[in-house]
Coordinates of C-alpha atoms in Angstrom, one line a residue:
M253 CA 214.8 49.0 22.2
P254 CA 215.3 46.8 19.1
L255 CA 212.4 44.8 17.8
S256 CA 212.3 41.1 18.6
A257 CA 211.7 38.6 15.9
E258 CA 208.1 38.2 17.3
D259 CA 207.5 42.0 17.0
V260 CA 208.8 42.0 13.5
R261 CA 206.6 39.2 12.4
K262 CA 203.5 40.7 14.1
K263 CA 204.0 44.3 12.9
F264 CA 205.6 43.6 9.5
T265 CA 204.3 40.3 8.1
R266 CA 205.3 40.6 4.5
F267 CA 208.4 41.4 2.5
R268 CA 207.5 43.1 -0.8
I269 CA 209.7 43.0 -3.9
L270 CA 209.3 44.5 -7.3
V271 CA 210.8 42.3 -10.0
V272 CA 211.8 44.0 -13.2
G273 CA 213.1 42.6 -16.4
R274 CA 212.3 41.6 -19.9
A275 CA 210.3 38.5 -20.9
N276 CA 212.3 35.2 -20.6
A277 CA 214.7 36.7 -18.1
G278 CA 214.1 33.8 -15.7
K279 CA 212.0 35.8 -13.3
T280 CA 209.4 33.1 -12.5
T281 CA 212.1 30.4 -11.9
L282 CA 214.0 32.9 -9.7
L283 CA 210.9 33.5 -7.5
Q284 CA 210.1 29.8 -7.3
K285 CA 213.7 29.2 -6.0
V286 CA 213.4 31.9 -3.4
C287 CA 210.1 30.4 -2.2
N288 CA 211.4 26.8 -2.5
T289 CA 208.6 25.6 -4.8
T290 CA 207.8 24.6 -8.3
E291 CA 204.2 25.7 -8.1
K292 CA 202.9 28.8 -9.9
P293 CA 202.0 31.8 -7.7
L294 CA 198.6 32.8 -6.6
I295 CA 197.6 36.3 -8.0
F296 CA 195.7 38.9 -6.0
N297 CA 194.6 42.4 -7.1
G298 CA 195.4 45.5 -5.2
R299 CA 192.4 45.0 -3.0
G300 CA 193.5 41.5 -1.9
N301 CA 191.0 39.6 -4.1
K302 CA 192.3 36.5 -5.8
I303 CA 192.4 36.6 -9.6
D304 CA 192.2 33.7 -12.0
A305 CA 195.7 33.2 -13.5
D306 CA 194.1 32.5 -16.9
V307 CA 192.4 35.9 -16.9
V308 CA 195.7 37.5 -16.0
K309 CA 197.5 35.7 -18.8
S310 CA 194.8 36.7 -21.3
S311 CA 195.2 40.3 -20.3
V312 CA 199.0 40.2 -20.7
D313 CA 198.6 38.6 -24.1
R314 CA 196.4 41.5 -25.1
G315 CA 199.1 43.9 -24.0
Y316 CA 197.5 44.9 -20.6
H317 CA 199.3 44.2 -17.3
D318 CA 198.7 45.5 -13.8
I319 CA 201.8 46.0 -11.8
N320 CA 199.7 46.3 -8.7
N321 CA 198.8 42.7 -8.8
E322 CA 200.5 40.7 -6.0
L323 CA 202.2 37.3 -6.7
V324 CA 202.2 35.1 -3.7
F325 CA 203.5 31.5 -3.4
Q326 CA 201.7 29.2 -1.0
S327 CA 205.0 27.7 0.2
N328 CA 206.0 31.1 1.6
P329 CA 203.2 33.7 1.7
G330 CA 205.5 36.1 3.6
F331 CA 207.0 37.2 0.2
V332 CA 204.9 39.4 -2.0
F333 CA 206.1 40.0 -5.5
H334 CA 205.1 42.6 -8.1
D335 CA 206.1 41.9 -11.7
S336 CA 206.8 44.8 -14.1
C337 CA 206.2 42.3 -16.9
G338 CA 208.9 43.8 -19.2
F339 CA 207.9 47.4 -19.7
E340 CA 210.0 47.5 -22.9
A341 CA 207.1 45.8 -24.6
G342 CA 204.7 48.6 -23.7
G343 CA 207.0 51.5 -24.4
E344 CA 206.9 54.8 -22.5
D345 CA 203.4 54.3 -21.1
E346 CA 204.3 51.1 -19.3
F347 CA 207.5 52.7 -18.1
K348 CA 205.6 55.7 -16.7
K349 CA 203.2 53.4 -14.9
M350 CA 206.1 51.5 -13.4
K351 CA 207.8 54.8 -12.2
E352 CA 204.5 55.9 -10.6
F353 CA 204.2 52.5 -8.9
V354 CA 207.7 52.7 -7.5
L355 CA 207.2 56.3 -6.2
E356 CA 203.9 55.6 -4.6
R357 CA 204.9 52.2 -3.1
A358 CA 208.2 53.6 -1.8
S359 CA 206.3 56.4 0.1
R360 CA 203.5 54.4 1.8
K361 CA 203.2 55.0 5.5
K362 CA 202.6 51.3 6.3
L363 CA 205.8 49.3 6.0
N364 CA 203.8 46.2 5.0
E365 CA 202.5 48.0 1.9
R366 CA 205.8 49.5 0.7
I367 CA 208.2 47.8 -1.7
H368 CA 211.3 46.9 0.3
A369 CA 213.6 45.9 -2.6
I370 CA 213.8 45.8 -6.4
W371 CA 215.3 43.0 -8.3
Y372 CA 216.2 44.0 -11.9
C373 CA 216.8 40.8 -13.9
I374 CA 219.1 40.9 -16.9
P375 CA 219.6 37.5 -18.7
M376 CA 223.2 36.7 -19.7
N377 CA 222.1 34.5 -22.6
E378 CA 221.6 37.9 -24.2
Y379 CA 224.8 39.5 -22.7
H380 CA 225.5 41.2 -26.0
R381 CA 222.3 43.3 -25.6
A382 CA 222.2 43.3 -21.8
I383 CA 221.5 47.0 -21.6
T384 CA 218.7 47.9 -23.9
T385 CA 216.5 51.0 -23.9
A386 CA 214.5 49.6 -21.0
E387 CA 217.6 49.4 -18.8
E388 CA 218.7 52.9 -19.9
W389 CA 215.3 54.3 -19.0
F390 CA 215.1 52.6 -15.6
F391 CA 218.6 53.4 -14.3
S392 CA 218.7 56.9 -15.7
E393 CA 215.2 58.1 -14.9
C394 CA 213.7 55.9 -12.1
D395 CA 214.4 57.4 -8.7
T396 CA 213.5 54.6 -6.2
K397 CA 213.5 56.9 -3.2
G398 CA 216.0 54.8 -1.2
V399 CA 214.5 51.4 -2.1
P400 CA 217.6 49.3 -3.0
V401 CA 217.9 47.9 -6.5
I402 CA 219.8 44.7 -7.0
A403 CA 220.9 43.9 -10.6
V404 CA 220.4 40.1 -11.0
F405 CA 222.3 38.6 -13.8
T406 CA 220.3 35.5 -14.5
K407 CA 221.2 32.6 -16.7
F408 CA 224.9 33.3 -16.1
D409 CA 225.8 29.8 -17.1
A410 CA 225.0 30.8 -20.7
L411 CA 228.4 32.6 -20.7
S412 CA 230.1 29.2 -20.1
A413 CA 228.7 27.9 -23.3
V414 CA 229.9 31.0 -25.1
A415 CA 233.4 30.7 -23.6
L416 CA 233.6 27.0 -24.4
G417 CA 232.6 27.6 -28.0
E418 CA 235.3 30.2 -28.4
L419 CA 238.0 28.1 -26.7
R420 CA 237.2 25.1 -28.9
K421 CA 238.4 27.3 -31.9
T422 CA 241.9 27.2 -30.3
P423 CA 243.9 24.3 -31.8
G424 CA 245.5 21.7 -29.6
L425 CA 243.4 22.3 -26.4
T426 CA 242.6 19.1 -24.6
R427 CA 239.3 18.4 -22.7
K428 CA 241.1 19.2 -19.5
D429 CA 242.4 22.5 -20.9
L430 CA 238.9 23.5 -21.9
F431 CA 237.6 22.6 -18.4
E432 CA 240.3 24.6 -16.7
R433 CA 240.2 27.7 -18.9
T434 CA 236.5 28.1 -19.3
P435 CA 235.8 29.8 -15.9
K436 CA 238.6 32.4 -16.5
F437 CA 237.3 33.1 -20.0
V438 CA 233.8 33.6 -18.6
E439 CA 235.1 36.3 -16.3
E440 CA 236.9 37.9 -19.3
I441 CA 233.7 38.0 -21.3
F442 CA 231.7 39.5 -18.5
A443 CA 234.4 42.1 -17.8
N444 CA 234.8 43.0 -21.4
A445 CA 231.0 43.5 -21.8
N446 CA 231.3 46.1 -19.0
I447 CA 227.7 45.7 -18.1
W448 CA 228.2 46.4 -14.4
G449 CA 230.4 49.4 -15.2
R450 CA 227.8 50.9 -17.5
L451 CA 225.1 50.4 -14.9
C452 CA 227.2 52.1 -12.2
G453 CA 227.6 55.1 -14.5
T454 CA 223.9 55.8 -14.6
R455 CA 222.0 58.4 -12.7
H456 CA 220.3 55.9 -10.4
P457 CA 222.7 52.9 -10.3
P458 CA 221.9 49.6 -8.6
K459 CA 223.1 49.1 -5.1
N460 CA 224.8 45.8 -5.9
Y461 CA 224.6 42.8 -8.2
V462 CA 224.5 39.0 -8.1
R463 CA 225.2 36.4 -10.7
L464 CA 222.8 33.4 -10.8
A465 CA 223.4 30.2 -12.8
K466 CA 221.6 27.0 -13.3
M467 CA 218.4 28.1 -11.6
N468 CA 216.6 25.4 -13.5
I469 CA 218.5 22.7 -11.6
G470 CA 217.0 21.3 -8.4
D471 CA 219.9 21.7 -6.0
T472 CA 220.6 25.3 -6.7
D473 CA 219.4 28.1 -4.5
C474 CA 219.2 31.9 -4.3
G475 CA 221.4 32.3 -1.2
P476 CA 223.6 35.0 -2.8
L477 CA 220.6 37.0 -3.9
L478 CA 219.1 36.9 -0.4
E479 CA 222.4 37.8 1.2
C480 CA 223.0 40.7 -1.2
T481 CA 219.5 42.0 -0.7
T482 CA 219.8 41.8 3.1
G483 CA 223.1 43.7 3.0
A484 CA 221.7 46.4 0.7
L485 CA 218.7 47.1 3.0
G486 CA 220.8 48.9 5.7
N487 CA 217.9 49.1 8.1
E488 CA 218.0 46.4 10.8
A489 CA 214.3 46.1 11.1
L490 CA 214.0 45.5 7.3
Q491 CA 216.9 43.0 7.5
M492 CA 215.1 41.1 10.2
L493 CA 211.9 41.2 8.2
L494 CA 213.7 39.7 5.2
I495 CA 215.6 37.1 7.2
S496 CA 212.4 36.1 9.1
T497 CA 210.6 35.8 5.8
Q498 CA 213.0 33.6 4.0
Q499 CA 213.0 30.0 5.4
S500 CA 215.8 28.2 3.5
N501 CA 219.1 30.0 4.3
L502 CA 220.2 29.2 7.8
E503 CA 223.7 30.5 7.0
L504 CA 222.2 34.0 6.4
C505 CA 220.6 33.9 9.9
I506 CA 223.9 32.9 11.4
T507 CA 225.8 35.6 9.5
Y508 CA 223.6 38.4 10.8
A509 CA 223.4 36.9 14.3
V510 CA 227.2 36.9 14.4
K511 CA 227.6 40.4 12.9
K512 CA 224.9 42.1 14.9
E513 CA 225.0 40.3 18.3
A514 CA 227.8 37.8 18.9
M515 CA 230.7 39.8 17.6
T516 CA 229.6 42.9 19.6
F517 CA 229.6 40.8 22.8
I518 CA 232.9 39.1 22.1
K519 CA 234.6 42.4 21.2
R520 CA 233.4 44.1 24.4
A521 CA 234.4 41.1 26.5
C522 CA 237.9 40.9 24.9
Q523 CA 238.4 44.7 25.4
G524 CA 237.6 44.4 29.1
S525 CA 234.7 46.8 28.9
L526 CA 232.4 44.3 30.6
Q527 CA 232.8 43.7 34.4
V528 CA 232.8 40.1 35.6
S529 CA 229.5 40.8 37.4
E530 CA 228.0 42.0 34.2
L531 CA 229.0 39.0 32.0
E532 CA 226.1 36.7 32.9
D533 CA 223.4 39.3 32.3
E534 CA 225.1 40.5 29.1
C535 CA 225.4 36.9 27.9
I536 CA 221.6 36.4 28.4
L537 CA 220.9 39.6 26.5
M538 CA 223.2 38.3 23.7
Q539 CA 221.4 35.0 23.6
K540 CA 218.0 36.8 23.3
G541 CA 219.5 39.1 20.6
I542 CA 220.8 36.1 18.6
A543 CA 217.5 34.3 18.8
K544 CA 215.6 37.1 17.0
W545 CA 217.6 36.2 13.8
F546 CA 216.2 32.6 14.0
P547 CA 212.4 33.0 13.8
H548 CA 211.8 29.6 12.4
T549 CA 213.6 27.7 15.2
G550 CA 211.1 28.3 18.0
V551 CA 211.7 24.9 19.5
V552 CA 215.3 25.6 20.0
S553 CA 216.3 27.6 23.1
P554 CA 218.1 30.9 22.8
A555 CA 221.1 29.4 24.6
M556 CA 221.4 26.6 22.0
V557 CA 221.2 29.1 19.2
A558 CA 223.7 31.3 20.9
Q559 CA 226.1 28.4 21.3
L560 CA 225.8 27.5 17.6
V561 CA 226.5 31.1 16.5
V562 CA 229.4 31.7 18.9
Q563 CA 231.0 28.5 17.7
Y564 CA 230.6 29.8 14.1
A565 CA 232.0 33.2 15.0
M566 CA 235.0 31.8 16.8
T567 CA 235.7 29.4 13.8
A568 CA 235.4 32.3 11.3
A569 CA 237.8 34.4 13.4
Q570 CA 240.5 31.8 13.3

């Protein structure tokens, strides 16, 4: 029997993510967006004791960083982040510690204590050196034991500035021409850099990638990253865990409610595999199944949620 949203929240209360990437890759801004806050995270050690952020910063400045420390934002304590802190700075020793952390955390018996996803951040303001020794080490030597890795191309809007600068060298282009040609040129720059192709050719390639731009602007969000991560998980219990943890992306809840529940019901009904006498009971089961993807709408009845999702599904099918 599939777990209900309540079961998922009771048994698996935290979604744990390892964030990897060099300094200034936009990791902190990314995590703040995911948790819908501008506050700095609280930091806890591996035993759950809170650590003074100034003490942590002082340790990092001296070259020491503990990947086991947990970063938690008060706005959404269901997310727990671990920061690799750019192991390229510490060389092989830091990389070895990171590999050991991944192996140990990927194998924990308790789901709450495992890492469930890895976000590898690569800033596009340094697209010409997107794949450094650190990336080569990670994707060639780090077996994540099934934990999906998402390559996150942060600061993707930096390529627009590069494209615009190149286009301005072309005589005779109007402002309108520049505006219209820049997006296509950005795609050409990204394709010619072959960053994704090179990552896919490694021994342990990422599962997928997303491109994030203008994360420093207030009305942007990390919807594509959450959607990509959910799709990469594969396991429905983990998908429910992530969807029940994130609180800002209603469309993600609808998408999975449609895919996992509503479309299955609609398909069976259209194929005639449901008897008329079964329709009412099956519809109630569908409503309950849909409701588990909406853990933050407890005041809304399953029937109301089901109506919303079915309308969405029928509109998407047209």
